[in-house]
Amino acid sequence: MFGLGKRTELNVLVLRDADVIAAGVRSALAEAVPGERPGLERAAALIERAFTAPDADLRARWVHERLARAGHEGPADSVEAIRTLRQAEPGLSLRAAVQLSKDAAAYRP
């Protein structure tokens, strides 16, 4: 029947590897000479901040990156932005693109 088919939907999965990076920086910090410590401590703080960023922020940044790469300069939740996002990511459903674009429009870095 029309409309009852199961549609495969692309879900945006947020992957984080900041914990692996943080472990490497901590290891380097443990072996660092005094002149290297300030830079490594600053790097560790930046990694910690990135690691604690909410998933919604990461998805919003993902959308903004895709839109910027495609040359879109208008609002992230416009019809044109949704069209551009779906062209950039062909497997993205209309429903997912609309939700992601709304989330991206609400994002304040």
mmCIF file with all atom_site columns, C-alpha atoms in Angstrom, residues 5-106:
data_model
loop_
_atom_site.group_PDB
_atom_site.id
_atom_site.type_symbol
_atom_site.label_atom_id
_atom_site.label_alt_id
_atom_site.label_comp_id
_atom_site.label_asym_id
_atom_site.label_entity_id
_atom_site.label_seq_id
_atom_site.pdbx_PDB_ins_code
_atom_site.Cartn_x
_atom_site.Cartn_y
_atom_site.Cartn_z
_atom_site.occupancy
_atom_site.B_iso_or_equiv
_atom_site.pdbx_formal_charge
_atom_site.auth_seq_id
_atom_site.auth_comp_id
_atom_site.auth_asym_id
_atom_site.auth_atom_id
_atom_site.pdbx_PDB_model_num
ATOM 1   C CA . GLY A 1 5   ? 6.774  1.083  2.983  1.00 0.00 ? 5   GLY A CA 1
ATOM 2   C CA . LYS A 1 6   ? 9.584  1.209  5.463  1.00 0.00 ? 6   LYS A CA 1
ATOM 3   C CA . ARG A 1 7   ? 11.985 4.010  4.694  1.00 0.00 ? 7   ARG A CA 1
ATOM 4   C CA . THR A 1 8   ? 15.591 3.755  5.712  1.00 0.00 ? 8   THR A CA 1
ATOM 5   C CA . GLU A 1 9   ? 16.568 6.862  7.585  1.00 0.00 ? 9   GLU A CA 1
ATOM 6   C CA . LEU A 1 10  ? 20.077 8.131  8.079  1.00 0.00 ? 10  LEU A CA 1
ATOM 7   C CA . ASN A 1 11  ? 20.736 8.890  11.710 1.00 0.00 ? 11  ASN A CA 1
ATOM 8   C CA . VAL A 1 12  ? 23.516 11.282 12.551 1.00 0.00 ? 12  VAL A CA 1
ATOM 9   C CA . LEU A 1 13  ? 25.782 9.593  15.026 1.00 0.00 ? 13  LEU A CA 1
ATOM 10  C CA . VAL A 1 14  ? 28.160 11.699 17.055 1.00 0.00 ? 14  VAL A CA 1
ATOM 11  C CA . LEU A 1 15  ? 31.537 10.047 17.424 1.00 0.00 ? 15  LEU A CA 1
ATOM 12  C CA . ARG A 1 16  ? 33.968 11.262 20.020 1.00 0.00 ? 16  ARG A CA 1
ATOM 13  C CA . ASP A 1 17  ? 37.606 10.350 20.233 1.00 0.00 ? 17  ASP A CA 1
ATOM 14  C CA . ALA A 1 18  ? 38.615 13.146 22.579 1.00 0.00 ? 18  ALA A CA 1
ATOM 15  C CA . ASP A 1 19  ? 39.245 10.597 25.335 1.00 0.00 ? 19  ASP A CA 1
ATOM 16  C CA . VAL A 1 20  ? 41.970 8.940  23.249 1.00 0.00 ? 20  VAL A CA 1
ATOM 17  C CA . ILE A 1 21  ? 43.496 12.318 22.407 1.00 0.00 ? 21  ILE A CA 1
ATOM 18  C CA . ALA A 1 22  ? 43.297 13.411 26.060 1.00 0.00 ? 22  ALA A CA 1
ATOM 19  C CA . ALA A 1 23  ? 45.100 10.255 27.164 1.00 0.00 ? 23  ALA A CA 1
ATOM 20  C CA . GLY A 1 24  ? 47.898 10.982 24.709 1.00 0.00 ? 24  GLY A CA 1
ATOM 21  C CA . VAL A 1 25  ? 48.240 14.555 25.921 1.00 0.00 ? 25  VAL A CA 1
ATOM 22  C CA . ARG A 1 26  ? 48.214 13.425 29.571 1.00 0.00 ? 26  ARG A CA 1
ATOM 23  C CA . SER A 1 27  ? 50.932 10.909 28.770 1.00 0.00 ? 27  SER A CA 1
ATOM 24  C CA . ALA A 1 28  ? 52.994 13.608 27.062 1.00 0.00 ? 28  ALA A CA 1
ATOM 25  C CA . LEU A 1 29  ? 52.370 15.941 30.005 1.00 0.00 ? 29  LEU A CA 1
ATOM 26  C CA . ALA A 1 30  ? 53.689 13.329 32.443 1.00 0.00 ? 30  ALA A CA 1
ATOM 27  C CA . GLU A 1 31  ? 56.955 13.182 30.493 1.00 0.00 ? 31  GLU A CA 1
ATOM 28  C CA . ALA A 1 32  ? 57.173 16.880 29.597 1.00 0.00 ? 32  ALA A CA 1
ATOM 29  C CA . VAL A 1 33  ? 60.055 19.166 30.416 1.00 0.00 ? 33  VAL A CA 1
ATOM 30  C CA . PRO A 1 34  ? 59.119 22.432 32.169 1.00 0.00 ? 34  PRO A CA 1
ATOM 31  C CA . GLY A 1 35  ? 59.110 24.443 28.919 1.00 0.00 ? 35  GLY A CA 1
ATOM 32  C CA . GLU A 1 36  ? 56.559 22.102 27.315 1.00 0.00 ? 36  GLU A CA 1
ATOM 33  C CA . ARG A 1 37  ? 54.147 21.970 30.258 1.00 0.00 ? 37  ARG A CA 1
ATOM 34  C CA . PRO A 1 38  ? 52.199 25.232 29.687 1.00 0.00 ? 38  PRO A CA 1
ATOM 35  C CA . GLY A 1 39  ? 51.342 24.309 26.098 1.00 0.00 ? 39  GLY A CA 1
ATOM 36  C CA . LEU A 1 40  ? 50.357 20.765 26.984 1.00 0.00 ? 40  LEU A CA 1
ATOM 37  C CA . GLU A 1 41  ? 48.264 21.962 29.935 1.00 0.00 ? 41  GLU A CA 1
ATOM 38  C CA . ARG A 1 42  ? 46.451 24.374 27.603 1.00 0.00 ? 42  ARG A CA 1
ATOM 39  C CA . ALA A 1 43  ? 45.914 21.570 25.087 1.00 0.00 ? 43  ALA A CA 1
ATOM 40  C CA . ALA A 1 44  ? 44.534 19.321 27.831 1.00 0.00 ? 44  ALA A CA 1
ATOM 41  C CA . ALA A 1 45  ? 42.056 22.039 28.853 1.00 0.00 ? 45  ALA A CA 1
ATOM 42  C CA . LEU A 1 46  ? 40.891 22.514 25.247 1.00 0.00 ? 46  LEU A CA 1
ATOM 43  C CA . ILE A 1 47  ? 40.424 18.781 24.788 1.00 0.00 ? 47  ILE A CA 1
ATOM 44  C CA . GLU A 1 48  ? 38.432 18.566 28.019 1.00 0.00 ? 48  GLU A CA 1
ATOM 45  C CA . ARG A 1 49  ? 36.148 21.357 26.813 1.00 0.00 ? 49  ARG A CA 1
ATOM 46  C CA . ALA A 1 50  ? 35.636 19.583 23.463 1.00 0.00 ? 50  ALA A CA 1
ATOM 47  C CA . PHE A 1 51  ? 34.954 16.296 25.244 1.00 0.00 ? 51  PHE A CA 1
ATOM 48  C CA . THR A 1 52  ? 32.175 17.817 27.351 1.00 0.00 ? 52  THR A CA 1
ATOM 49  C CA . ALA A 1 53  ? 30.403 19.594 24.471 1.00 0.00 ? 53  ALA A CA 1
ATOM 50  C CA . PRO A 1 54  ? 26.786 18.413 24.136 1.00 0.00 ? 54  PRO A CA 1
ATOM 51  C CA . ASP A 1 55  ? 25.922 16.157 21.183 1.00 0.00 ? 55  ASP A CA 1
ATOM 52  C CA . ALA A 1 56  ? 23.461 18.798 19.929 1.00 0.00 ? 56  ALA A CA 1
ATOM 53  C CA . ASP A 1 57  ? 26.326 21.283 19.588 1.00 0.00 ? 57  ASP A CA 1
ATOM 54  C CA . LEU A 1 58  ? 28.368 18.777 17.597 1.00 0.00 ? 58  LEU A CA 1
ATOM 55  C CA . ARG A 1 59  ? 25.444 18.033 15.275 1.00 0.00 ? 59  ARG A CA 1
ATOM 56  C CA . ALA A 1 60  ? 24.830 21.761 14.779 1.00 0.00 ? 60  ALA A CA 1
ATOM 57  C CA . ARG A 1 61  ? 28.478 22.344 13.918 1.00 0.00 ? 61  ARG A CA 1
ATOM 58  C CA . TRP A 1 62  ? 28.273 19.413 11.492 1.00 0.00 ? 62  TRP A CA 1
ATOM 59  C CA . VAL A 1 63  ? 25.311 21.048 9.727  1.00 0.00 ? 63  VAL A CA 1
ATOM 60  C CA . HIS A 1 64  ? 27.017 24.457 9.604  1.00 0.00 ? 64  HIS A CA 1
ATOM 61  C CA . GLU A 1 65  ? 30.162 22.860 8.154  1.00 0.00 ? 65  GLU A CA 1
ATOM 62  C CA . ARG A 1 66  ? 28.168 21.071 5.443  1.00 0.00 ? 66  ARG A CA 1
ATOM 63  C CA . LEU A 1 67  ? 26.271 24.247 4.567  1.00 0.00 ? 67  LEU A CA 1
ATOM 64  C CA . ALA A 1 68  ? 29.437 26.342 4.466  1.00 0.00 ? 68  ALA A CA 1
ATOM 65  C CA . ARG A 1 69  ? 31.215 23.776 2.307  1.00 0.00 ? 69  ARG A CA 1
ATOM 66  C CA . ALA A 1 70  ? 28.275 23.888 -0.114 1.00 0.00 ? 70  ALA A CA 1
ATOM 67  C CA . GLY A 1 71  ? 28.405 27.698 -0.211 1.00 0.00 ? 71  GLY A CA 1
ATOM 68  C CA . HIS A 1 72  ? 25.182 28.360 1.687  1.00 0.00 ? 72  HIS A CA 1
ATOM 69  C CA . GLU A 1 73  ? 25.327 31.676 3.548  1.00 0.00 ? 73  GLU A CA 1
ATOM 70  C CA . GLY A 1 74  ? 21.734 32.163 4.704  1.00 0.00 ? 74  GLY A CA 1
ATOM 71  C CA . PRO A 1 75  ? 19.874 30.965 7.775  1.00 0.00 ? 75  PRO A CA 1
ATOM 72  C CA . ALA A 1 76  ? 20.494 27.337 8.725  1.00 0.00 ? 76  ALA A CA 1
ATOM 73  C CA . ASP A 1 77  ? 16.765 26.608 8.969  1.00 0.00 ? 77  ASP A CA 1
ATOM 74  C CA . SER A 1 78  ? 15.695 28.052 5.619  1.00 0.00 ? 78  SER A CA 1
ATOM 75  C CA . VAL A 1 79  ? 14.190 25.963 2.843  1.00 0.00 ? 79  VAL A CA 1
ATOM 76  C CA . GLU A 1 80  ? 17.312 26.592 0.783  1.00 0.00 ? 80  GLU A CA 1
ATOM 77  C CA . ALA A 1 81  ? 19.515 25.366 3.655  1.00 0.00 ? 81  ALA A CA 1
ATOM 78  C CA . ILE A 1 82  ? 17.490 22.175 3.973  1.00 0.00 ? 82  ILE A CA 1
ATOM 79  C CA . ARG A 1 83  ? 17.733 21.594 0.215  1.00 0.00 ? 83  ARG A CA 1
ATOM 80  C CA . THR A 1 84  ? 21.488 22.274 0.309  1.00 0.00 ? 84  THR A CA 1
ATOM 81  C CA . LEU A 1 85  ? 21.975 19.948 3.270  1.00 0.00 ? 85  LEU A CA 1
ATOM 82  C CA . ARG A 1 86  ? 20.100 17.126 1.537  1.00 0.00 ? 86  ARG A CA 1
ATOM 83  C CA . GLN A 1 87  ? 22.161 17.631 -1.621 1.00 0.00 ? 87  GLN A CA 1
ATOM 84  C CA . ALA A 1 88  ? 25.364 17.549 0.433  1.00 0.00 ? 88  ALA A CA 1
ATOM 85  C CA . GLU A 1 89  ? 24.210 14.423 2.283  1.00 0.00 ? 89  GLU A CA 1
ATOM 86  C CA . PRO A 1 90  ? 21.986 12.463 -0.154 1.00 0.00 ? 90  PRO A CA 1
ATOM 87  C CA . GLY A 1 91  ? 20.997 9.784  2.371  1.00 0.00 ? 91  GLY A CA 1
ATOM 88  C CA . LEU A 1 92  ? 19.514 12.356 4.740  1.00 0.00 ? 92  LEU A CA 1
ATOM 89  C CA . SER A 1 93  ? 15.713 12.260 4.882  1.00 0.00 ? 93  SER A CA 1
ATOM 90  C CA . LEU A 1 94  ? 13.664 15.414 4.684  1.00 0.00 ? 94  LEU A CA 1
ATOM 91  C CA . ARG A 1 95  ? 12.518 14.925 8.255  1.00 0.00 ? 95  ARG A CA 1
ATOM 92  C CA . ALA A 1 96  ? 16.078 14.543 9.558  1.00 0.00 ? 96  ALA A CA 1
ATOM 93  C CA . ALA A 1 97  ? 17.311 17.514 7.508  1.00 0.00 ? 97  ALA A CA 1
ATOM 94  C CA . VAL A 1 98  ? 14.543 19.734 8.855  1.00 0.00 ? 98  VAL A CA 1
ATOM 95  C CA . GLN A 1 99  ? 15.275 18.742 12.454 1.00 0.00 ? 99  GLN A CA 1
ATOM 96  C CA . LEU A 1 100 ? 19.021 19.154 12.033 1.00 0.00 ? 100 LEU A CA 1
ATOM 97  C CA . SER A 1 101 ? 18.569 22.547 10.392 1.00 0.00 ? 101 SER A CA 1
ATOM 98  C CA . LYS A 1 102 ? 16.318 23.733 13.236 1.00 0.00 ? 102 LYS A CA 1
ATOM 99  C CA . ASP A 1 103 ? 18.864 22.564 15.775 1.00 0.00 ? 103 ASP A CA 1
ATOM 100 C CA . ALA A 1 104 ? 21.657 24.263 13.842 1.00 0.00 ? 104 ALA A CA 1
ATOM 101 C CA . ALA A 1 105 ? 19.708 27.525 13.692 1.00 0.00 ? 105 ALA A CA 1
ATOM 102 C CA . ALA A 1 106 ? 19.313 27.457 17.485 1.00 0.00 ? 106 ALA A CA 1
#
